[in-house]
Amino acid sequence: MEQKPKITLGPGPDASAPARPTLERDDTALPPHLRPSITQVPVTPGITRDAYEVDDFGKSTAEQERLGSDYFSRKAVDHAIAPSPGPDTTNIAGQSFDNKVEAGLREGKEWMKRLSIAMMSGQHESMSEFRKISPDLALTGNIISATFNIPHSLKYRKGADWELNPRRGQSALFDAFSHLSSNESPWNHTVVAWTGEIETPTDAPSPPDTPPNTTVHLSALNHLSRPVPVDAQTAPPTPPHSDGLWIPRDDMLRLENQLSHNKRIKTIPVWLADDSDGFEEGIRLKDQARWRRYAEHDLYTLFHYKQHEPTDGRAERVQWADYYRMNQKFANKILEVYKPGDIVIVHDYNLLLLPSMLRQRAPHMYISFFLHSPFPSSEFLRCLPRRKEILEGVLGANLVGFQSYSYSRHFVSCCTRILGFPSDTAGVDAYGARVEVGVFPIGIDATKVASLAWADSVNEKFENLKRMYAGKKVIVGRDRLDSVRGVAQKLMAFERFLELYPEWREKVVLVQVTSPTNIEEATEDPENKIASRVNELIMKINGLYGSLGFTPVQHYPQYISQDEYFALLRAADIGLITSVRDGMNTTSLEYVICQRDSAGPLILSEFSGTAGSLKDAIHINPWDLSGVAEAINNALTMSEEKRHAMEQSLLTHVTSKNVQFWITGFLRRLVGVLGSRKNIVATPLLDRSELLRKYRVARKRLFMFDYDGTLTPIVREPSAAVPSERVINSLKALAADPRNAVWIISGRDQQFLTQHLGHISELGFSAEHGSFMRHPGQTEWENLVEKFDMGWQDEVQAVFQKYTDKTPGSFIERKKCALTWHYRLADPDQGLHMSRECQKELETTVARKWDVEVMPGKANIEVRPTFINKGEIAKRLVTTYNAELRALGSPDAGSNIEFVLCLGDDFTDEDMFRALNGLSAPGTAEVEAENTFAVTVGASTKVTLARWHLLEPEDVIECVALLAGVAGSGLGAEGGVLSMGENNLAALSAVEDHIPTQ
């Protein structure tokens, strides 16, 4: 059986000096996160990328103003509804540690009782109290937590039960899941998560030349050695030969059954694979790490203030497509189990698109999102090419939670600076709804940690460590080996300490444990030299300040067991954390618990998310090496009284602000937000993958596009709104398909439309809001108002001229069937004021005398006949094309239009949306509602009859290009699908369930 790496805790040859523990390991060519020699070590509580923040709740307003705001300060806008247990219960003089933990747990339970009343009386009563808070919510009591990885690492053997081991890292989050799934919680809890990379154990023959126990999971040596089916009538499914791990359907169901019946956390797995890799008989998993690449390569690094060198973008497009598809597969799985009234909580940067995807398909879903990592400032997020899509994805939630106030402040600032949405410290106004933002510092399960840290197995290792380092001061560091954890800075600071304070040489030892990073980019990038840099520093320090009998830095680049981890924290005299950018660091919280007796000081980077919460720790700037060296010396010389006072304060916080407090406070806030929100129906973003899916299966399709503000941006001078080359090429490609009828329905006159788009003979046109029509393939215009008395135009002309004279910069546009007064070039305030006066005068004079309509638009007022509008044209087109299809009687063409896409941005376009809603009404539907896409362009804060929205004309052209198969350059598809835009590639990949190569 394979030997696990271990730290030998016995004394060395020189009992007077700490002997360097020896390491036993088997080398392998596998990457670190797949090495059996690493993954088979007992789980160690990991360091999550979470954040912590100081809790100012309870301070008076005057005291908060006196203290002022610093980087870690936070507005009391979130935890005002969730105060912590009173500090007097866990900070009593002479109170034992066990009593502190019990008191903190008791107060936490009492606090949760106050939230739901009579917790001990049963689940029904407590949920009833939650429902009383907001009766209109109709809560079911179900919570669906979406997180990237399931709480288990998996090992697969064909035909056998799956081996489930606790997953490293995210221990605080998994403890929160465990609490929600326990009898202490009133909720019914389910986790939806990816399986993670599945490992297949290999039977190593032992002793040599001994056959393995089974060969069911081994591939055949040749076609003659394949197993013969026992049942000659029914052969087992044989997947086509390919690389990757093949998992039969029965084994997939076996895992799903094991996870659904797990006593600790009920989990529903998400299987991630291309459709070409999935069969009814099973699934083939290839390149399993691909699903995490975009999140780790682009998001994780940028969120931690690291920026890559620019590339040609090819790899990023593929990774973005995988990221998009992965989020969509999560949405599909959640919607399989979701019921109205359920609460969905989405966790962390791997699933940033999921809230918006869920909102698109279930507009009234109760959604919250919590980010466990830092969130960067707007100046840094703007470096991300997909910045807009990331922010829009998160804004699909009702409540967005962060670890610290600085992260929440950065988020709302990004929403304003990048998306243009109004915001304040408490939330963002987006898409016609309020998205609340709050700060909820996560904690740990203090009771669980205390129990584990004082187990008999830990006590034995602790005593060994104390003997080994007798007479020495021990500084402990435990970090992942990546650039944001600051291991190199820690070593440089320790070197500076030994240089500045020579009296401590050979009296202080730094024990540094570095676990391999699970960030694939950091392990594969040849330019990444973190490990080399760390080794160089260690050799330098040991060479300068070490001797044959003493090694100042003892480095263990490996995972250590849970018992060894807690023993090391208990044996430490100083805990040293020098992260240069970090979220929530559970090591600092667990260190506080483990120091209940010795009260070793905690030195904590001010860039760690826990720094604002653990305010009695010694805060340092890891870039200030001399400052860190001084802090180490201060910690070593600190009086016992001061050390214990520091420990008592830190212990009070860690035991009261535990993980149960965090998740319950977050849910309480969410229910409050949902109950207080206004009844606003937000228009969701257009689902491009659903649009493409419907388009592909339709036999006859109708497109109706507005021009200004839809195909082209609004400009100050109307004559300057000319179509781009990409617009022309995309429309050409779309109209070239004989199944497509493409119409431009605009307020522009015939001359303008003919000049700029008339050369595309396959296009149909409606000018002046439906006054004139030109059918595809024709050159003559049909006048629909030639019999109408146009005498009203002279009266309107006189009114418009009066206001043109009063408003410098305004002008009149005379069309054949309409008159428009433009004030876009005028002073904005004066133009708006005069337009209101002009509209009032027209409505009280001309509109009462003539059958005309006064239409205010974007920086203009138009007067036209009432019976001519875009809605009438939309009705005419749908009914005409349906009549033609029925007359043909061809089964291949169908009897009705099977796909309609209508896009517009203005008030006049609402007539089209209204007409389509009527035509798709049940019973007499000319077109099915599910096949009708009425899309308004602009933020959905405006009132609209459309079912979907896109933000700007650029998004419209992206959608047209997606349907027409036009590449990102707008010059056709010669470059292949990988040359199209990232969003279109992602939508196409979601529909085809794999990334197409041509």
mmCIF file of C-alpha atoms in Angstrom, residues 171 392 429 488 651 657 701 778 832 935:
data_model
loop_
_atom_site.group_PDB
_atom_site.id
_atom_site.type_symbol
_atom_site.label_atom_id
_atom_site.label_comp_id
_atom_site.label_asym_id
_atom_site.label_seq_id
_atom_site.Cartn_x
_atom_site.Cartn_y
_atom_site.Cartn_z
ATOM 1 C CA SER A 171 -13.883 24.144 5.654
ATOM 2 C CA GLU A 392 -24.423 41.675 -14.965
ATOM 3 C CA ASP A 429 -30.343 50.030 -8.797
ATOM 4 C CA ALA A 488 8.346 34.955 -0.011
ATOM 5 C CA LEU A 651 -11.186 34.448 21.571
ATOM 6 C CA LYS A 657 -18.982 35.213 15.505
ATOM 7 C CA ARG A 701 -38.537 33.240 -39.239
ATOM 8 C CA GLN A 778 -38.533 45.200 -54.839
ATOM 9 C CA LEU A 832 -36.257 69.443 -22.305
ATOM 10 C CA VAL A 935 -36.524 42.724 -26.940
#
